Structures are given as structure tokens and as C-alpha cells.
Short mmCIF file of C-alpha atoms in Angstrom, two decimals:
data_model
loop_
_atom_site.label_atom_id
_atom_site.label_comp_id
_atom_site.label_asym_id
_atom_site.label_seq_id
_atom_site.Cartn_x
_atom_site.Cartn_y
_atom_site.Cartn_z
CA UNK B 877 147.02 92.57 -312.71
CA UNK B 878 147.21 91.21 -309.14
CA UNK B 879 150.70 92.63 -308.72
CA UNK B 880 149.44 96.09 -309.63
CA UNK B 881 146.55 95.76 -307.17
CA UNK B 882 148.93 94.62 -304.42
CA UNK B 883 151.19 97.59 -305.19
CA UNK B 884 148.23 99.99 -304.92
CA UNK B 885 147.17 98.41 -301.62
CA UNK B 886 150.72 98.80 -300.30
CA UNK B 887 150.90 102.46 -301.32
CA UNK B 888 147.59 103.27 -299.63
CA UNK B 889 148.68 101.44 -296.48
CA UNK B 890 152.03 103.25 -296.35
CA UNK B 891 150.19 106.56 -296.64
CA UNK B 892 148.23 105.75 -293.48
CA UNK B 893 151.26 104.42 -291.62
CA UNK B 894 153.38 107.48 -292.35
CA UNK B 895 150.73 110.15 -291.90
CA UNK B 896 150.35 111.81 -288.49
CA UNK B 897 146.99 113.26 -289.49
CA UNK B 898 145.03 110.60 -291.34
CA UNK B 899 141.86 111.57 -293.18
CA UNK B 900 138.71 109.55 -293.72
CA UNK B 901 139.47 109.61 -297.45
CA UNK B 902 142.81 107.84 -296.92
CA UNK B 903 141.14 105.20 -294.75
CA UNK B 904 138.44 104.61 -297.33
CA UNK B 905 141.13 104.31 -300.04
CA UNK B 906 143.06 101.58 -298.24
CA UNK B 907 139.87 99.61 -297.49
CA UNK B 908 138.67 99.76 -301.11
CA UNK B 909 142.18 98.83 -302.22
CA UNK B 910 141.81 95.72 -300.09
CA UNK B 911 138.44 95.13 -301.78
CA UNK B 912 140.25 95.08 -305.15
CA UNK B 913 142.73 92.53 -303.80
CA UNK B 914 139.86 90.26 -302.82
CA UNK B 915 138.10 90.78 -306.15
CA UNK B 916 141.32 89.95 -308.01
CA UNK B 917 141.82 86.81 -305.93
CA UNK B 918 138.30 85.72 -306.77
CA UNK B 919 138.78 86.33 -310.51
CA UNK B 920 142.06 84.50 -311.04
CA UNK B 921 142.65 80.82 -310.52
CA UNK B 922 146.38 80.84 -309.93
CA UNK B 923 148.41 82.95 -307.55
CA UNK B 924 152.01 82.59 -306.54
CA UNK B 925 153.10 81.89 -303.01
CA UNK B 926 155.06 85.14 -303.05
CA UNK B 927 151.93 87.11 -303.91
CA UNK B 928 149.91 85.42 -301.17
CA UNK B 929 152.72 85.96 -298.63
CA UNK B 930 152.91 89.64 -299.55
CA UNK B 931 149.12 90.00 -299.14
CA UNK B 932 149.28 88.34 -295.71
CA UNK B 933 152.04 90.70 -294.58
CA UNK B 934 150.15 93.74 -295.81
CA UNK B 935 146.99 92.53 -294.04
CA UNK B 936 148.98 92.18 -290.83
CA UNK B 937 150.15 95.77 -291.18
CA UNK B 938 146.56 96.88 -291.86
CA UNK B 939 145.37 95.21 -288.65
CA UNK B 940 148.07 97.10 -286.77
CA UNK B 941 146.42 100.34 -287.90
CA UNK B 942 143.03 99.26 -286.53
CA UNK B 943 143.04 101.71 -283.61
CA UNK B 944 143.89 104.68 -285.82
CA UNK B 945 141.24 103.68 -288.34
CA UNK B 946 138.49 103.12 -285.74
CA UNK B 947 139.19 106.44 -284.05
CA UNK B 948 138.76 108.43 -287.25
CA UNK B 949 136.36 106.43 -289.38
CA UNK B 950 132.73 105.49 -288.77
CA UNK B 951 133.09 101.96 -290.09
CA UNK B 952 129.63 100.93 -288.94
CA UNK B 953 128.00 103.68 -290.99
CA UNK B 954 130.22 102.87 -293.99
CA UNK B 955 129.36 99.18 -293.83
CA UNK B 956 125.66 100.04 -293.84
CA UNK B 957 125.92 102.49 -296.73
CA UNK B 958 128.12 100.22 -298.90
CA UNK B 959 126.36 96.98 -297.94
CA UNK B 960 129.65 95.33 -297.02
CA UNK B 961 129.48 91.56 -296.59
CA UNK B 962 130.61 90.08 -293.27
CA UNK B 963 133.34 88.14 -295.07
CA UNK B 964 135.20 91.39 -295.76
CA UNK B 965 137.00 91.33 -292.42
CA UNK B 966 138.99 94.57 -293.11
CA UNK B 967 135.75 96.52 -292.84
CA UNK B 968 135.27 95.05 -289.35
CA UNK B 969 138.64 95.82 -287.84
CA UNK B 970 138.43 95.43 -284.06
CA UNK B 971 140.10 98.07 -281.96
CA UNK B 972 143.09 96.49 -280.24
CA UNK B 973 143.02 96.44 -276.47
CA UNK B 974 144.86 99.23 -274.68
CA UNK B 975 146.53 98.56 -271.28
CA UNK B 976 144.16 101.05 -269.67
CA UNK B 977 141.18 98.99 -270.89
CA UNK B 978 142.09 96.36 -268.31
CA UNK B 979 140.79 98.71 -265.62
CA UNK B 980 137.45 99.47 -267.32
CA UNK B 981 135.63 97.17 -264.89
CA UNK B 982 136.86 99.32 -262.01
CA UNK B 983 135.82 102.59 -263.63
CA UNK B 984 132.41 101.12 -264.50
CA UNK B 985 131.90 99.99 -260.90
CA UNK B 986 132.91 103.40 -259.58
CA UNK B 987 130.60 105.09 -262.08
CA UNK B 988 127.63 103.01 -260.94
CA UNK B 989 128.49 103.68 -257.28
CA UNK B 990 128.69 107.43 -257.95
CA UNK B 991 125.38 107.47 -259.77
CA UNK B 992 123.71 105.45 -257.02
CA UNK B 993 124.97 107.91 -254.42
CA UNK B 994 123.81 110.81 -256.62
CA UNK B 995 120.29 109.39 -256.88
CA UNK B 996 120.16 108.97 -253.11
CA UNK B 997 121.21 112.59 -252.63
CA UNK B 998 118.64 113.83 -255.13
CA UNK B 999 115.88 111.94 -253.31
CA UNK B 1000 117.04 113.30 -249.94
CA UNK B 1001 117.35 116.89 -251.19
CA UNK B 1002 114.01 116.75 -253.02
CA UNK B 1003 112.24 115.40 -249.94
CA UNK B 1004 113.67 118.19 -247.80
CA UNK B 1005 112.61 120.92 -250.23
CA UNK B 1006 109.13 119.61 -250.93
CA UNK B 1007 108.22 118.82 -247.32
CA UNK B 1008 107.50 122.50 -246.70
CA UNK B 1009 105.45 122.98 -249.88
CA UNK B 1010 106.24 123.46 -253.56
CA UNK B 1011 107.39 127.06 -253.84
CA UNK B 1012 109.32 128.45 -256.79
CA UNK B 1013 112.75 128.03 -255.18
CA UNK B 1014 111.91 124.51 -254.01
CA UNK B 1015 110.56 123.45 -257.40
CA UNK B 1016 113.54 124.91 -259.25
CA UNK B 1017 116.03 123.18 -256.94
CA UNK B 1018 114.29 119.82 -257.24
CA UNK B 1019 113.75 119.96 -261.00
CA UNK B 1020 117.27 121.16 -261.85
CA UNK B 1021 118.97 118.55 -259.68
CA UNK B 1022 116.69 115.76 -260.92
CA UNK B 1023 117.10 116.60 -264.62
CA UNK B 1024 120.88 116.83 -264.32
CA UNK B 1025 121.03 113.49 -262.55
CA UNK B 1026 118.69 111.73 -264.97
CA UNK B 1027 120.65 113.01 -267.96
CA UNK B 1028 123.88 111.72 -266.48
CA UNK B 1029 122.37 108.36 -265.52
CA UNK B 1030 120.76 107.97 -268.93
CA UNK B 1031 123.96 108.94 -270.69
CA UNK B 1032 126.03 106.39 -268.84
CA UNK B 1033 123.69 103.45 -268.35
CA UNK B 1034 121.36 103.38 -271.38
CA UNK B 1035 122.42 102.22 -274.83
CA UNK B 1036 121.24 105.37 -276.59
CA UNK B 1037 122.83 107.52 -273.92
CA UNK B 1038 126.16 105.70 -274.17
CA UNK B 1039 126.23 106.17 -277.92
CA UNK B 1040 125.49 109.86 -277.54
CA UNK B 1041 128.25 110.35 -274.98
CA UNK B 1042 130.73 108.30 -276.99
CA UNK B 1043 130.01 110.32 -280.12
CA UNK B 1044 130.57 113.50 -278.13
CA UNK B 1045 133.82 112.18 -276.68
CA UNK B 1046 134.95 111.20 -280.15
CA UNK B 1047 134.25 114.71 -281.47
CA UNK B 1048 136.44 116.15 -278.74
CA UNK B 1049 139.24 113.80 -279.75
CA UNK B 1050 139.23 111.75 -276.54
CA UNK B 1051 140.84 108.36 -277.07
CA UNK B 1052 138.57 105.33 -276.71
CA UNK B 1053 140.66 103.88 -273.90
CA UNK B 1054 139.86 107.01 -271.86
CA UNK B 1055 136.10 106.78 -272.36
CA UNK B 1056 135.29 104.82 -269.19
CA UNK B 1057 137.47 107.10 -267.11
CA UNK B 1058 135.73 110.12 -268.62
CA UNK B 1059 132.28 108.67 -267.85
CA UNK B 1060 133.35 108.13 -264.26
CA UNK B 1061 134.62 111.70 -264.16
CA UNK B 1062 131.22 112.97 -265.27
CA UNK B 1063 129.41 110.87 -262.64
CA UNK B 1064 131.91 111.97 -259.96
CA UNK B 1065 131.45 115.62 -260.95
CA UNK B 1066 127.68 115.21 -260.58
CA UNK B 1067 128.13 113.57 -257.18
CA UNK B 1068 130.45 116.35 -255.98
CA UNK B 1069 128.01 119.02 -257.16
CA UNK B 1070 125.18 117.35 -255.24
CA UNK B 1071 127.36 117.01 -252.14
CA UNK B 1072 128.21 120.69 -252.43
CA UNK B 1073 124.56 121.59 -252.86
CA UNK B 1074 123.58 119.55 -249.80
CA UNK B 1075 126.35 121.26 -247.83
CA UNK B 1076 124.73 124.59 -248.71
CA UNK B 1077 121.35 123.57 -247.24
CA UNK B 1078 122.08 125.23 -243.86
CA UNK B 1079 122.55 128.56 -245.67
CA UNK B 1080 119.29 128.06 -247.57
CA UNK B 1081 117.66 127.13 -244.25
CA UNK B 1082 118.85 130.45 -242.80
CA UNK B 1083 117.29 132.23 -245.79
CA UNK B 1084 113.89 130.70 -245.04
CA UNK B 1085 114.39 131.46 -241.34
CA UNK B 1086 114.79 135.16 -242.20
CA UNK B 1087 111.67 135.04 -244.36
CA UNK B 1088 109.78 133.42 -241.49
CA UNK B 1089 110.96 136.13 -239.10
CA UNK B 1090 109.68 138.85 -241.45
CA UNK B 1091 106.30 137.13 -241.68
CA UNK B 1092 106.27 136.69 -237.90
CA UNK B 1093 106.89 140.40 -237.37
CA UNK B 1094 104.05 141.12 -239.79
CA UNK B 1095 101.70 138.76 -237.88
CA UNK B 1096 101.47 136.53 -240.96
CA UNK B 1097 101.39 133.37 -238.87
CA UNK B 1098 100.64 130.81 -241.59
CA UNK B 1099 103.40 132.07 -243.87
CA UNK B 1100 105.82 132.22 -240.95
CA UNK B 1101 105.07 128.61 -239.97
CA UNK B 1102 105.51 127.49 -243.59
CA UNK B 1103 108.89 129.24 -243.86
CA UNK B 1104 110.11 127.93 -240.52
CA UNK B 1105 109.02 124.37 -241.27
CA UNK B 1106 110.78 124.45 -244.63
CA UNK B 1107 113.89 125.80 -242.92
CA UNK B 1108 113.74 122.94 -240.41
CA UNK B 1109 113.30 120.35 -243.16
CA UNK B 1110 116.41 121.70 -244.91
CA UNK B 1111 118.48 121.76 -241.72
CA UNK B 1112 116.94 119.85 -238.80
CA UNK B 1113 119.84 120.96 -236.57
CA UNK B 1114 119.18 124.68 -237.05
CA UNK B 1115 118.60 125.66 -233.42
CA UNK B 1116 117.67 129.26 -234.28
CA UNK B 1117 114.80 128.10 -236.48
CA UNK B 1118 113.49 125.73 -233.79
CA UNK B 1119 113.60 128.58 -231.27
CA UNK B 1120 111.76 130.97 -233.59
CA UNK B 1121 109.17 128.33 -234.35
CA UNK B 1122 108.75 127.69 -230.62
CA UNK B 1123 108.09 131.38 -229.99
CA UNK B 1124 105.53 131.42 -232.79
CA UNK B 1125 103.69 128.39 -231.39
CA UNK B 1126 103.75 130.02 -227.95
CA UNK B 1127 102.27 133.15 -229.50
CA UNK B 1128 99.50 130.94 -230.90
CA UNK B 1129 99.00 129.37 -227.44
CA UNK B 1130 100.07 125.92 -228.67
CA UNK B 1131 102.24 125.25 -225.63
CA UNK B 1132 102.94 121.59 -226.40
CA UNK B 1133 104.41 122.38 -229.81
CA UNK B 1134 106.28 125.36 -228.38
CA UNK B 1135 107.88 123.16 -225.73
CA UNK B 1136 108.87 120.59 -228.37
CA UNK B 1137 110.59 123.24 -230.48
CA UNK B 1138 112.35 124.77 -227.47
CA UNK B 1139 113.64 121.33 -226.50
CA UNK B 1140 115.07 120.95 -230.01
CA UNK B 1141 116.57 124.44 -229.83
CA UNK B 1142 118.44 123.78 -226.58
CA UNK B 1143 120.39 121.06 -228.39
CA UNK B 1144 122.17 123.94 -230.06
CA UNK B 1145 123.22 125.25 -226.63
CA UNK B 1146 121.29 128.51 -227.08
CA UNK B 1147 120.99 130.55 -223.90
CA UNK B 1148 117.73 132.15 -225.00
CA UNK B 1149 116.25 128.72 -225.74
CA UNK B 1150 117.19 127.49 -222.26
CA UNK B 1151 115.55 130.58 -220.76
CA UNK B 1152 112.34 130.32 -222.80
CA UNK B 1153 111.95 126.60 -222.06
CA UNK B 1154 112.52 127.36 -218.38
CA UNK B 1155 109.74 129.96 -218.52
CA UNK B 1156 107.33 127.34 -219.89
CA UNK B 1157 108.29 125.04 -217.03
CA UNK B 1158 107.68 127.86 -214.54
CA UNK B 1159 104.19 128.36 -215.93
CA UNK B 1160 103.67 124.65 -215.25
CA UNK B 1161 105.12 125.05 -211.71
CA UNK B 1162 108.18 122.91 -212.55
CA UNK B 1163 110.65 125.13 -210.71
CA UNK B 1164 113.44 122.58 -210.25
CA UNK B 1165 113.56 121.73 -213.98
CA UNK B 1166 113.42 125.44 -214.77
CA UNK B 1167 116.37 126.29 -212.51
CA UNK B 1168 118.48 123.53 -214.11
CA UNK B 1169 117.86 125.07 -217.52
CA UNK B 1170 118.58 128.59 -216.28
CA UNK B 1171 121.93 127.53 -214.86
CA UNK B 1172 122.84 126.17 -218.29
CA UNK B 1173 121.63 129.42 -219.83
CA UNK B 1174 123.94 131.41 -217.57
CA UNK B 1175 126.87 129.23 -218.59
CA UNK B 1176 126.50 130.18 -222.25
CA UNK B 1177 125.06 133.69 -221.87
CA UNK B 1178 127.31 136.79 -222.11
CA UNK B 1179 129.09 137.76 -218.90
CA UNK B 1180 127.88 140.89 -217.13
CA UNK B 1181 131.46 142.14 -217.02
CA UNK B 1182 131.51 142.32 -220.80
CA UNK B 1183 130.15 145.12 -222.96
CA UNK B 1184 126.67 143.88 -223.75
CA UNK B 1185 124.56 144.58 -226.81
CA UNK B 1186 120.92 145.50 -226.29
CA UNK B 1187 119.86 141.97 -227.25
CA UNK B 1188 122.35 140.54 -224.75
CA UNK B 1189 120.98 142.78 -222.02
CA UNK B 1190 117.48 141.51 -222.74
CA UNK B 1191 118.73 137.93 -222.57
CA UNK B 1192 120.49 138.49 -219.23
CA UNK B 1193 117.36 140.22 -217.91
CA UNK B 1194 115.21 137.23 -218.90
CA UNK B 1195 117.53 134.75 -217.18
CA UNK B 1196 117.67 136.76 -213.94
CA UNK B 1197 113.93 137.41 -213.97
CA UNK B 1198 113.22 133.71 -214.45
CA UNK B 1199 115.64 132.79 -211.66
CA UNK B 1200 113.75 135.17 -209.39
CA UNK B 1201 110.51 133.47 -210.47
CA UNK B 1202 111.99 130.08 -209.59
CA UNK B 1203 112.94 131.25 -206.10
CA UNK B 1204 109.47 132.75 -205.62
CA UNK B 1205 107.89 129.39 -206.39
CA UNK B 1206 110.36 127.71 -204.06
CA UNK B 1207 109.50 130.30 -201.36
CA UNK B 1208 113.13 131.41 -201.17
CA UNK B 1209 112.08 135.04 -201.03
CA UNK B 1210 115.39 136.72 -200.20
CA UNK B 1211 117.12 135.13 -203.19
CA UNK B 1212 114.08 135.87 -205.35
CA UNK B 1213 114.24 139.55 -204.39
CA UNK B 1214 117.96 139.68 -205.16
CA UNK B 1215 117.55 138.14 -208.62
CA UNK B 1216 114.60 140.35 -209.52
CA UNK B 1217 116.26 143.59 -208.42
CA UNK B 1218 119.32 142.64 -210.47
CA UNK B 1219 117.04 141.96 -213.44
CA UNK B 1220 115.36 145.36 -213.04
CA UNK B 1221 118.76 147.07 -212.89
CA UNK B 1222 119.68 145.46 -216.22
CA UNK B 1223 116.28 146.37 -217.64
CA UNK B 1224 116.80 150.03 -216.80
CA UNK B 1225 119.95 150.04 -218.97
CA UNK B 1226 118.14 148.76 -222.07
CA UNK B 1227 117.50 151.39 -224.73
CA UNK B 1228 113.80 152.27 -224.99
CA UNK B 1229 113.81 151.20 -228.65
CA UNK B 1230 114.66 147.68 -227.53
CA UNK B 1231 112.19 147.33 -224.68
CA UNK B 1232 110.81 143.82 -224.84
CA UNK B 1233 107.36 142.24 -224.32
CA UNK B 1234 108.07 140.88 -220.82
CA UNK B 1235 109.49 144.10 -219.40
CA UNK B 1236 106.84 144.22 -216.69
CA UNK B 1237 107.38 140.65 -215.44
CA UNK B 1238 110.20 141.50 -213.02
CA UNK B 1239 108.08 144.22 -211.34
CA UNK B 1240 105.10 141.86 -211.08
CA UNK B 1241 107.22 139.12 -209.54
CA UNK B 1242 109.00 141.51 -207.17
CA UNK B 1243 105.63 142.82 -205.98
CA UNK B 1244 104.59 139.26 -205.12
CA UNK B 1245 107.86 138.69 -203.24
CA UNK B 1246 107.40 141.90 -201.23
CA UNK B 1247 103.84 140.92 -200.34
CA UNK B 1248 105.20 137.70 -198.89
CA UNK B 1249 108.04 139.25 -196.93
CA UNK B 1250 106.83 142.65 -195.73
CA UNK B 1251 103.89 144.97 -195.41
CA UNK B 1252 101.74 144.71 -198.59
CA UNK B 1253 101.94 148.50 -198.97
CA UNK B 1254 105.64 148.19 -199.79
CA UNK B 1255 104.64 146.15 -202.79
CA UNK B 1256 102.34 148.84 -204.21
CA UNK B 1257 105.05 150.74 -206.18
CA UNK B 1258 106.04 147.49 -207.84
CA UNK B 1259 102.41 146.66 -208.58
CA UNK B 1260 102.09 150.11 -210.13
CA UNK B 1261 105.04 149.41 -212.42
CA UNK B 1262 103.66 145.96 -213.16
CA UNK B 1263 100.36 147.52 -214.23
CA UNK B 1264 102.15 150.18 -216.30
CA UNK B 1265 104.64 147.98 -218.14
CA UNK B 1266 102.82 144.65 -218.09
CA UNK B 1267 101.89 143.15 -221.45
CA UNK B 1268 98.41 141.58 -221.57
CA UNK B 1269 99.47 139.57 -224.65
CA UNK B 1270 101.84 137.58 -222.43
CA UNK B 1271 99.61 135.05 -220.60
CA UNK B 1272 101.38 135.16 -217.22
CA UNK B 1273 101.61 138.96 -217.28
CA UNK B 1274 97.92 139.24 -218.11
CA UNK B 1275 97.16 137.38 -214.88
CA UNK B 1276 99.61 139.52 -212.92
CA UNK B 1277 98.16 142.76 -214.32
CA UNK B 1278 94.74 141.79 -212.92
CA UNK B 1279 96.36 141.02 -209.57
CA UNK B 1280 98.18 144.36 -209.71
CA UNK B 1281 94.93 146.24 -210.32
CA UNK B 1282 93.25 144.43 -207.40
CA UNK B 1283 96.18 145.19 -205.10
CA UNK B 1284 96.23 148.85 -206.14
CA UNK B 1285 92.49 149.17 -205.43
CA UNK B 1286 92.96 147.68 -201.98
CA UNK B 1287 95.87 150.04 -201.35
CA UNK B 1288 93.68 153.03 -202.11
CA UNK B 1289 91.10 151.98 -199.53
#
């Protein structure tokens, strides 16, 4: 009887050893065959040494198939369903160590490091998006990144998550000794996606900058400020946004905030930012600081010898006009007149569609220069142009327009 049971056990074991595609049924057959061996040993009182030696050899061969068995069979579920006693060691076959398992500690450490970095990025990205308010795009970006990260963290670090991932890996036929490497790959993929998303923040910042500009043009000040501030939070180094926000604050007569934003904008080496900050300094009678900024503006502004766009012409006009203003404050009237006439010459070349808010400033300043250097009547044509083209919405021009009207009245007398 025992010999027959041993023979059956051997046949079932050979079937597993020889098969390249082992089924769960074959695994169950060899394990139950080993159950019969144990039952037979318990029922008989005498066994030969040859029989015992054969059983030991077969058991050794069974243990050698542990990895194949554990990869295909759910032994834990089978033990629960069949109420297998702990003494039946063949139902508890440990998976033999693979050489790659020796590096699991490294992959685990790298996985934890990747997840830690991912969480830090999610917090940073979320803070940037939400600082400007919880709009749809901001909420979607924060929620999607957070959920993806939490799922990955939960899948790798929690017991339930690990089981879920391991079951999935098993379904895809991934060997157990590759599981830790695969988990690290998932965490690294998450980290790379977050790094890529953070790298795209300047582009998203530009998107909000464009929205802010549209709201600014429509005099929707609150919406414009919200868009600009969100753009700044996404990319604090976006000089264009700081400049636009400075212009908006200047429009709202918040000069302190405007100056702060212009100072941030000049870090981007923007010629127009240098010029606008210089203009604020001129309003405050800080002519030396203004000239220093205007010289930097000229260094980065388009050269007059080049073919200039309409926007470039306006920029060059602003720089020359402000330089003339500086020289007026410094009482260097000849240089002031030269700068202002050059600015007016550039202004005359600007297409009417692109005429800008401070078009009248050069005429107003030139009129003041001529009053200082010659007969006041020679300044009247410039005062006339100042009155015609001056923009009362620009604070300094509003003052000059009143002066122009007073001078023109005196000239008529």
C-alpha cells in the first residue's frame, strides 16, 4: 500500500518537473499525493529504510519545485479552504531566495526616497496652484496629482496596497524576484511625471498671464489681478507677469506695489521694465537712479539701426523720452532737448493703430525744456501738441495738460 502511494507521489512530482506549463490542478495533485504518504505513514507501524529514503528524496525534489508552485498556486487560500494543519509542511513551501532578492533592501530604499520626493512635489505644486484661488484648472491639477500619488504610496507602503499590487503583478506573470524592482519603477514613474508637470508650470503661468492681459484690456481689474497672481505663484521668475502686474497696480494708483513688481521684472532683464521703473523714479524726482535704469534698458533694447516692430518703436520712444525727462530734472537742457526730439521722431514713425497712452509726454517735456532755454513763445507749439495728445489718465500727463492749457492762455494774451 505504501509503495503504491509513493509511486503515485513520484508520478505527480515528475509531471510537475517535466512540464513547462504547470497547472494548478497538477500542483494540487502532488500536494494531495503527499498527504496520502503522510496518512499511510500514520496508519502503518513498520516501514522499511528504503521506503523512508525514497520519501525523503522525493520530498527534496518537491522542495526544489517550491518557486514554480508558489508562482502558480495560491497556497494560502488553499490552506484556508482545506483547513491544512501546520504540520503538513508541503502546503507551506517557502519560495527559495533568488539572487536578485539580495538587492531588495536597495530597491525598497529607493522606492521610499522616490515617494518622499513625490509627496514633496505634490505639496509644492498644490500650494502654487491654490495660492491664487481654487479655480477649475487649479482644483483639477491638485486633485489629480494628489490622488495619483496617494494611490501609489498606499499601494507600496500599506499592507492592503502591497497585496493588491502583488496580485496584479502575479496576474501579469511578473516573477516574484522582480516585484521590488517593479514597485520602484512605479514610484520612479510617478516622480518623473511630477517633475515633468512641475517643469511645465512656466507654460501654465504664461496661460494665466494671457488671461490676465485679456481681463486687463477689458478693465476687469480684480480678475486680472487674480490671474496675474496665480501666474506668479506658478512661476515666480516670470518677468513678463511681474511687469504686467506692475502696470496694473500703477493703473490703480498703488505705486508701492507697482514699484515692487517692476523691481521683480527687471531681474528678467526686460528693457520695458527698466524703463517703467525709471519713470516711477522720475515721478519721485530720483533722476540719478532713473538714468542708471535707462542705460540698462538701452543695453537690452533693440538697436535703432535694426528694423523695428511697432512695439519696439514704442519701447525706444519711452526710453528716449524718459532720458530727456532725466536731463530736464538735472537741468541739462541741451541734452534733454536732443533726447526728446529724437523720441518725437521715433513717435512720428509709429503706426496710428499703435499709438500709446504716453504719446503726449515728449511734447510736454520738450515744451518745459524750451521754456527754460528760450522765449516761452517758442514752447507754445509743443504745449499745443501736449494738450492735444496728452492723456489725462496718466498722472504726470494730467498735470502737464493743465500746465499746457495755462501756458496757451498766457500766449493768447
